Coordinates of C-alpha atoms in Angstrom, one line a residue:
M1 CA 99.4 88.3 98.6
Y2 CA 101.7 86.2 96.6
L3 CA 102.2 83.8 99.5
L4 CA 100.1 80.6 100.0
P5 CA 99.6 79.9 103.7
K6 CA 101.4 76.6 104.4
H7 CA 98.3 75.0 105.9
L8 CA 96.3 75.8 102.8
S9 CA 99.1 74.7 100.6
R10 CA 99.2 71.3 102.2
A11 CA 95.4 71.0 102.0
I12 CA 95.6 71.6 98.3
A13 CA 98.6 69.3 98.0
A14 CA 96.5 66.6 99.6
S15 CA 93.7 67.3 97.1
F16 CA 96.2 67.0 94.3
A17 CA 97.4 63.7 95.7
L18 CA 93.9 62.3 95.6
T19 CA 93.4 63.8 92.1
L20 CA 96.6 62.1 90.9
A21 CA 95.2 58.8 92.2
L22 CA 92.2 59.4 90.0
V23 CA 94.1 59.9 86.8
T24 CA 96.4 56.9 87.2
L25 CA 93.6 54.3 87.3
S26 CA 93.5 51.4 85.0
P27 CA 90.7 51.3 82.5
A28 CA 89.1 48.3 84.2
R29 CA 86.1 49.4 86.2
A30 CA 85.9 48.7 89.9
A31 CA 82.2 48.6 89.5
D32 CA 82.5 45.2 88.0
T33 CA 83.6 43.7 91.4
A34 CA 82.4 46.1 94.0
A35 CA 79.3 47.9 92.8
P36 CA 75.7 46.6 93.3
P37 CA 73.5 45.5 90.4
P38 CA 72.3 48.4 88.2
Q39 CA 69.5 50.4 89.7
L40 CA 66.5 50.5 87.4
I41 CA 64.8 53.3 89.3
D42 CA 66.6 56.1 91.0
R43 CA 65.6 57.1 94.6
I44 CA 66.5 59.4 97.3
V45 CA 68.9 57.9 99.9
A46 CA 69.4 61.0 102.0
V47 CA 67.9 64.4 102.5
V48 CA 70.4 67.0 103.7
N49 CA 68.6 70.2 104.7
E50 CA 67.1 71.3 101.4
G51 CA 69.2 69.1 99.2
V52 CA 69.1 65.4 98.4
I53 CA 71.5 62.6 97.6
T54 CA 70.2 60.0 95.2
Q55 CA 71.0 56.3 94.8
R56 CA 72.5 56.9 91.4
Q57 CA 74.8 59.6 92.9
L58 CA 75.8 57.2 95.7
D59 CA 76.4 54.3 93.3
E60 CA 78.6 56.5 91.1
K61 CA 80.6 57.8 94.0
T62 CA 80.9 54.3 95.6
A63 CA 82.2 52.9 92.3
E64 CA 84.6 55.8 91.9
V65 CA 86.0 55.3 95.4
A66 CA 86.2 51.5 95.0
Q67 CA 88.1 52.1 91.8
Q68 CA 90.6 54.4 93.5
L69 CA 91.1 52.0 96.4
Q70 CA 91.7 49.0 94.1
S71 CA 94.1 50.9 91.9
S72 CA 96.2 51.8 94.9
G73 CA 96.2 48.2 96.1
N74 CA 93.8 48.5 99.1
T75 CA 91.5 45.6 100.1
L76 CA 87.9 46.6 99.8
P77 CA 85.4 46.0 102.6
S78 CA 81.9 44.7 101.8
H79 CA 79.8 46.8 99.4
K80 CA 77.4 47.7 102.2
V81 CA 80.2 49.0 104.5
L82 CA 81.9 51.0 101.7
E83 CA 78.5 52.5 100.7
Q84 CA 77.8 53.6 104.2
Q85 CA 81.2 55.3 104.5
V86 CA 80.8 57.0 101.2
L87 CA 77.3 58.3 102.1
K88 CA 78.7 59.7 105.4
R89 CA 81.3 61.6 103.4
M90 CA 78.8 62.8 100.8
I91 CA 76.5 64.2 103.6
I92 CA 79.4 66.2 105.1
D93 CA 80.4 67.4 101.6
E94 CA 76.8 68.4 100.8
L95 CA 76.6 70.4 104.1
Q96 CA 79.8 72.2 103.4
L97 CA 78.8 73.0 99.8
E98 CA 75.4 74.3 100.9
T99 CA 77.2 76.5 103.5
A100 CA 79.6 77.8 100.9
K101 CA 76.8 78.6 98.5
R102 CA 74.9 80.5 101.3
M103 CA 78.0 82.5 102.1
G104 CA 78.7 83.3 98.4
I105 CA 81.9 81.3 98.2
K106 CA 82.8 80.4 94.6
I107 CA 85.7 79.1 92.6
D108 CA 86.2 81.1 89.4
D109 CA 87.0 79.4 86.1
M110 CA 90.5 80.9 86.1
T111 CA 91.4 79.4 89.4
L112 CA 89.8 76.1 88.4
N113 CA 91.8 76.0 85.2
D114 CA 95.0 76.9 87.0
T115 CA 94.4 74.0 89.4
L116 CA 93.7 71.6 86.5
N117 CA 96.9 72.7 84.7
T118 CA 98.9 72.2 87.9
I119 CA 97.5 68.7 88.3
A120 CA 98.5 67.9 84.8
A121 CA 102.0 69.4 85.2
N122 CA 102.5 67.4 88.4
N123 CA 101.6 64.3 86.5
Q124 CA 104.0 65.3 83.7
M125 CA 101.3 65.7 81.0
S126 CA 99.3 68.3 79.2
L127 CA 95.8 69.2 80.2
D128 CA 94.5 67.4 77.1
D129 CA 96.5 64.3 78.1
L130 CA 95.0 64.6 81.6
R131 CA 91.5 64.7 80.2
K132 CA 92.2 61.6 78.0
R133 CA 93.6 59.7 81.0
V134 CA 90.6 60.5 83.2
I135 CA 88.2 59.4 80.5
A136 CA 90.2 56.2 79.9
S137 CA 89.9 55.4 83.6
G138 CA 86.1 55.4 83.1
Q139 CA 85.3 58.7 84.8
P140 CA 83.5 61.4 82.8
W141 CA 85.6 64.5 82.5
K142 CA 82.8 66.8 83.7
H143 CA 82.5 64.8 86.9
F144 CA 86.3 65.0 87.5
V145 CA 86.2 68.8 87.0
R146 CA 83.2 69.2 89.2
N147 CA 84.9 67.2 92.0
I148 CA 87.9 69.5 91.8
R149 CA 85.8 72.6 91.9
D150 CA 83.8 71.2 94.9
R151 CA 87.0 70.3 96.7
L152 CA 88.5 73.8 96.2
T153 CA 85.2 75.3 97.4
M154 CA 85.3 73.2 100.6
Q155 CA 88.9 74.1 101.2
K156 CA 88.1 77.8 100.8
L157 CA 85.1 77.5 103.2
E158 CA 87.2 75.6 105.8
Q159 CA 89.9 78.2 105.6
R160 CA 87.5 81.1 106.1
E161 CA 85.5 79.4 108.9
V162 CA 88.4 77.7 110.7
G163 CA 91.9 78.3 109.4
D164 CA 91.8 82.1 109.4
R165 CA 90.6 82.2 113.0
V166 CA 93.6 80.1 114.3
H167 CA 96.5 82.2 115.5
I168 CA 99.9 81.2 117.0
T169 CA 101.9 83.7 119.1
H170 CA 105.7 84.0 119.1
Q171 CA 105.7 83.0 122.7
E172 CA 103.9 79.8 122.0
V173 CA 106.5 78.9 119.4
R174 CA 109.4 79.7 121.8
D175 CA 107.8 77.7 124.5
F176 CA 107.3 74.7 122.2
L177 CA 110.9 74.8 120.9
A178 CA 112.2 74.9 124.5
Q179 CA 110.3 71.7 125.3
H180 CA 110.4 69.7 122.0
A181 CA 113.3 71.0 119.9
N182 CA 115.1 67.6 120.3
Q183 CA 112.1 65.8 118.7
L184 CA 112.1 67.9 115.5
D185 CA 114.1 67.1 112.4
P186 CA 113.0 69.3 109.5
G187 CA 114.5 66.8 107.0
V188 CA 112.5 63.7 108.0
E189 CA 109.2 62.8 106.4
Y190 CA 106.8 60.2 107.6
H191 CA 104.3 58.3 105.5
L192 CA 101.3 57.8 107.8
A193 CA 97.9 56.2 107.8
Q194 CA 95.3 56.5 110.5
I195 CA 92.0 55.1 111.8
L196 CA 89.9 57.5 113.9
I197 CA 87.2 56.1 116.3
P198 CA 85.1 59.2 117.1
I199 CA 83.9 60.3 120.5
P200 CA 80.8 62.5 120.4
G201 CA 80.7 65.9 122.2
A202 CA 79.9 65.7 125.9
A203 CA 80.4 62.0 125.8
A204 CA 79.5 59.9 128.8
P205 CA 82.2 57.7 130.3
K206 CA 80.7 54.6 128.8
Q207 CA 80.8 56.1 125.3
I208 CA 84.5 56.9 125.8
E209 CA 85.2 53.4 127.1
A210 CA 83.4 51.9 124.1
A211 CA 85.4 54.0 121.7
L212 CA 88.7 52.9 123.3
N213 CA 87.6 49.2 123.3
K214 CA 86.8 49.5 119.6
A215 CA 90.2 51.0 118.9
E216 CA 91.9 48.3 120.8
D217 CA 89.9 45.6 119.0
I218 CA 90.8 47.1 115.6
R219 CA 94.5 47.1 116.6
K220 CA 94.3 43.5 117.5
Q221 CA 92.8 42.7 114.1
T222 CA 95.8 44.4 112.5
E223 CA 98.1 42.2 114.5
Q224 CA 96.2 39.2 113.3
G225 CA 96.8 40.1 109.7
T226 CA 93.8 42.2 108.6
P227 CA 95.0 45.0 106.3
F228 CA 95.0 48.4 108.1
S229 CA 93.6 50.0 104.9
K230 CA 90.6 47.7 104.9
L231 CA 89.8 48.4 108.5
A232 CA 90.2 52.2 107.9
I233 CA 87.7 52.1 105.0
A234 CA 85.2 50.1 107.1
D235 CA 85.6 51.8 110.5
S236 CA 87.5 55.1 110.5
A237 CA 85.6 58.4 110.9
G238 CA 88.6 60.3 109.5
Q239 CA 88.2 62.4 106.3
N240 CA 90.7 60.1 104.6
A241 CA 88.9 56.9 105.5
L242 CA 88.0 56.2 101.8
K243 CA 91.7 56.3 100.9
G244 CA 92.4 53.5 103.3
G245 CA 93.3 56.0 106.0
D246 CA 96.4 57.2 104.0
L247 CA 97.6 60.6 105.2
G248 CA 100.5 60.8 102.7
W249 CA 104.0 62.0 103.4
M250 CA 104.4 64.7 106.1
T251 CA 106.9 66.2 108.4
T252 CA 106.2 66.6 112.1
D253 CA 105.0 70.1 111.6
Q254 CA 102.3 68.8 109.3
M255 CA 100.9 66.2 111.7
P256 CA 98.7 66.8 114.8
T257 CA 100.8 67.3 117.9
Y258 CA 99.4 64.3 119.6
F259 CA 100.9 62.2 116.8
V260 CA 104.4 63.5 117.1
R261 CA 105.7 61.7 120.2
T262 CA 104.2 58.4 119.1
V263 CA 105.4 58.6 115.5
N264 CA 108.9 59.3 116.5
V265 CA 109.2 55.8 118.2
L266 CA 107.2 53.8 115.7
K267 CA 109.0 51.3 113.4
T268 CA 108.0 51.1 109.7
G269 CA 104.9 48.9 109.4
E270 CA 104.0 49.3 113.1
V271 CA 100.6 50.4 114.4
S272 CA 100.4 52.6 117.4
Q273 CA 98.4 52.1 120.6
P274 CA 95.2 54.2 120.6
I275 CA 96.0 57.9 120.8
R276 CA 93.4 60.1 122.5
S277 CA 92.5 63.5 121.0
P278 CA 89.5 65.8 121.3
S279 CA 88.0 64.0 118.3
G280 CA 88.4 60.4 119.6
Y281 CA 90.9 57.6 119.5
H282 CA 93.5 57.4 116.7
L283 CA 95.4 54.4 115.5
V284 CA 98.5 55.5 113.5
K285 CA 100.5 53.2 111.2
L286 CA 104.0 54.2 109.9
L287 CA 104.1 53.2 106.3
G288 CA 107.5 54.7 105.5
L289 CA 110.3 57.1 106.5
R290 CA 112.6 59.3 104.4
G291 CA 114.8 62.4 104.7
G292 CA 117.9 63.6 106.5
K293 CA 119.2 66.3 108.8
Q294 CA 120.4 69.5 107.2
I295 CA 118.1 71.5 105.0
K296 CA 119.6 73.4 102.1
T297 CA 117.3 75.6 100.1
T298 CA 117.5 78.1 97.2
E299 CA 116.1 81.6 97.8
Y300 CA 115.2 84.2 95.2
K301 CA 115.2 87.9 95.4
V302 CA 112.1 89.1 93.6
K303 CA 110.2 92.2 92.7
Q304 CA 106.6 92.1 91.4
I305 CA 103.6 94.0 90.1
L306 CA 100.2 92.4 91.0
I307 CA 96.9 93.3 89.4
T308 CA 93.9 91.7 91.1
P309 CA 90.5 91.5 89.4
N310 CA 87.6 92.9 91.5
A311 CA 84.1 94.2 91.1
L312 CA 85.4 97.2 89.1
L313 CA 88.1 95.4 87.2
S314 CA 87.3 92.3 85.2
N315 CA 89.9 89.5 84.7
T316 CA 90.2 90.5 81.0
Q317 CA 90.9 94.2 82.0
A318 CA 93.4 93.1 84.7
K319 CA 95.3 91.0 82.1
A320 CA 95.3 93.9 79.6
K321 CA 96.6 96.2 82.3
I322 CA 99.5 94.0 83.3
E323 CA 100.4 93.5 79.6
R324 CA 100.4 97.3 79.2
L325 CA 102.7 97.8 82.2
R326 CA 105.1 95.1 80.9
N327 CA 105.3 97.0 77.6
E328 CA 106.0 100.2 79.4
I329 CA 108.9 98.6 81.3
L330 CA 110.4 97.1 78.2
H331 CA 110.4 100.6 76.7
G332 CA 112.3 102.1 79.6
A333 CA 109.8 102.9 82.3
S334 CA 110.9 102.3 85.9
F335 CA 109.6 99.0 87.4
A336 CA 109.7 100.5 90.9
K337 CA 107.7 103.5 90.0
L338 CA 105.1 101.5 88.1
A339 CA 104.8 99.1 91.0
Q340 CA 104.3 101.9 93.5
A341 CA 101.6 103.4 91.3
N342 CA 99.8 100.3 90.1
S343 CA 100.6 97.1 92.1
M344 CA 97.7 95.9 94.2
D345 CA 100.0 94.1 96.7
P346 CA 100.2 96.7 99.5
G347 CA 103.0 94.8 101.2
S348 CA 105.4 95.3 98.3
A349 CA 104.0 98.2 96.3
A350 CA 105.4 100.8 98.8
N351 CA 108.8 99.3 98.3
G352 CA 108.7 99.5 94.5
G353 CA 107.5 95.9 94.2
D354 CA 110.4 94.5 96.2
L355 CA 109.4 91.2 97.9
G356 CA 112.8 90.4 99.4
W357 CA 114.2 86.9 99.5
L358 CA 111.6 84.1 98.9
N359 CA 111.5 80.4 99.5
P360 CA 109.6 78.6 96.7
A361 CA 108.0 76.3 99.3
Q362 CA 106.1 79.2 100.7
L363 CA 104.6 80.3 97.4
V364 CA 101.6 79.2 95.3
P365 CA 102.8 76.8 92.5
Q366 CA 102.0 79.3 89.7
F367 CA 104.4 81.8 91.2
S368 CA 107.2 79.5 92.2
K369 CA 107.3 77.8 88.8
V370 CA 107.8 81.1 87.0
M371 CA 110.3 82.4 89.6
E372 CA 112.5 79.3 89.5
S373 CA 112.7 79.2 85.7
L374 CA 113.2 82.9 85.1
P375 CA 116.8 84.0 84.2
L376 CA 118.2 86.7 86.5
N377 CA 117.3 90.3 85.7
T378 CA 114.7 89.2 83.1
L379 CA 111.1 90.5 83.0
S380 CA 108.6 87.6 83.1
Q381 CA 105.6 87.3 80.9
P382 CA 102.3 88.1 82.7
F383 CA 101.0 85.0 84.5
H384 CA 98.0 84.2 86.6
S385 CA 97.6 82.8 90.1
P386 CA 94.7 82.7 92.6
F387 CA 95.7 86.2 93.6
G388 CA 95.5 87.8 90.2
W389 CA 97.9 88.7 87.3
H390 CA 101.6 89.0 88.1
L391 CA 104.7 90.5 86.5
I392 CA 108.0 89.6 88.2
E393 CA 111.7 90.0 87.9
V394 CA 114.3 87.9 89.8
T395 CA 117.3 90.0 90.8
G396 CA 119.2 87.6 93.0
K397 CA 119.6 83.9 93.9
R398 CA 121.3 82.3 96.8
A399 CA 121.7 78.9 98.6
V400 CA 121.0 79.0 102.3
D401 CA 121.0 76.6 105.3
S402 CA 117.4 76.7 106.3
T403 CA 117.6 74.2 109.1
E404 CA 117.0 76.6 112.0
K405 CA 114.3 78.5 110.1
M406 CA 112.6 75.2 109.2
L407 CA 112.7 74.2 112.9
H408 CA 110.9 77.4 113.8
A409 CA 108.4 76.9 110.9
Q410 CA 107.8 73.3 112.1
A411 CA 107.1 74.5 115.6
Q412 CA 104.7 77.1 114.4
N413 CA 102.9 74.6 112.1
I414 CA 102.7 71.9 114.7
L415 CA 100.9 74.3 117.0
Y416 CA 98.8 75.6 114.1
Q417 CA 97.8 72.2 112.9
R418 CA 96.8 71.1 116.4
K419 CA 94.5 74.1 116.9
R420 CA 93.1 73.9 113.4
A421 CA 92.4 70.2 113.6
E422 CA 90.5 70.6 116.8
A423 CA 88.6 73.6 115.6
L424 CA 87.8 71.9 112.3
N425 CA 86.4 68.8 114.0
I426 CA 84.3 70.9 116.3
W427 CA 83.0 73.0 113.4
L428 CA 82.2 69.9 111.2
R429 CA 80.4 68.2 114.2
R430 CA 78.4 71.4 114.8
L431 CA 77.6 71.6 111.1
R432 CA 76.3 68.0 111.1
D433 CA 74.4 68.3 114.5
E434 CA 72.6 71.5 113.4
A435 CA 71.5 70.0 110.0
Y436 CA 68.4 68.2 109.1
V437 CA 69.5 64.8 107.8
D438 CA 67.1 62.0 106.8
I439 CA 68.9 58.8 105.8
R440 CA 66.9 56.5 103.7
L441 CA 69.6 54.1 102.5
D442 CA 68.2 50.9 104.0
Q443 CA 64.6 50.4 102.8
G444 CA 62.3 49.2 105.5
S445 CA 64.6 50.3 108.3
A446 CA 64.0 53.1 110.8
T447 CA 64.7 56.6 109.5
A448 CA 67.7 58.3 111.1
K449 CA 67.2 62.0 111.7
T450 CA 69.4 64.5 113.4
G451 CA 69.0 68.2 113.9
A452 CA 65.8 70.2 113.6
A453 CA 63.7 70.3 110.5
S454 CA 63.7 73.6 108.9

């Protein structure tokens, strides 16, 4: 229970990367150059099932995205193109948040605060400094916090509906390594950007051909000097379109399998030929390359007691219980016996709390931070993570060559990411197709509706 699945860890890391972009903005407002004239009267621009998106919400989000793009040096498309892309993203987000609400998925305040503190720590500032930086950038703090809560909610929903249903067998990993081991280097990271030209489900040959032609035309535009990021903002259907298509730094295990062979031969700054996937045609640009061959890591031998709040145990009660257990250990009680009797991590409780040797990269940030800073054979203070309240002790520390282990992890994650990406795209497409969506952005134009009215 102390572990954070790698795919979820990367999703949250991606969310943090976007968040850090938000807090490093200059005070100058992008709305001055990219936003439309102030709207005197608010209006509905989209109906999404039983919810609505208003012009004011769209204006605020468009200005926010424009500000992020300008601060990161991206060239903005026309306001109309940017607004349309933002609205598409808002519709998908609204559908996911509606689904999460219907399923009872929530992000508690403790998890939200932990995330905000992690964002602040990653930016080398206090939470109060983070709040001041956000406000100075022109974004209300409550909007920033709401965006983080919404993003965590959608990640939790996607994990439940898609991620938890994807399974990789040992045989699949062995087969993959037998075919592709020479392509893997666990020390190399690639900075990628992409443009996705979608192909609808059950597409006719003409639709597939049209998508390919569009991808090839966009690639020609990049060769003629049009910034890749500008084209991504305007034309990409990828979830990262509003970041100029930027996917961030990743190893081959973090990227879709259909990227790997192409990325391995790209030169920095080069744009790939169109790559076909179940979602459509991708153009990938290699923005940077870093890393080496051998991977050396530090592992920690740890034992823990975990108390998880639930319907019968409030967060306050859980914290009080872990504090009481810590006091008993300090007064001579056996850590192992207390773990066996009280810890709510079934995997380690039976072993007296022993977690074995752990790699920090496999852990949630709250756990790894305490573990790495704790002196040997010293009882930690109680600390909170998304899994509950922890009490840990580090009993050993060693440096290991993790190259072979990382190769196996890469193979497993390449296979996982491929299956998850395909499943996520299918799920999002179904979510959109089954929804009632009434777009009213262009006054006087025909109303676009999909799905059946409920």
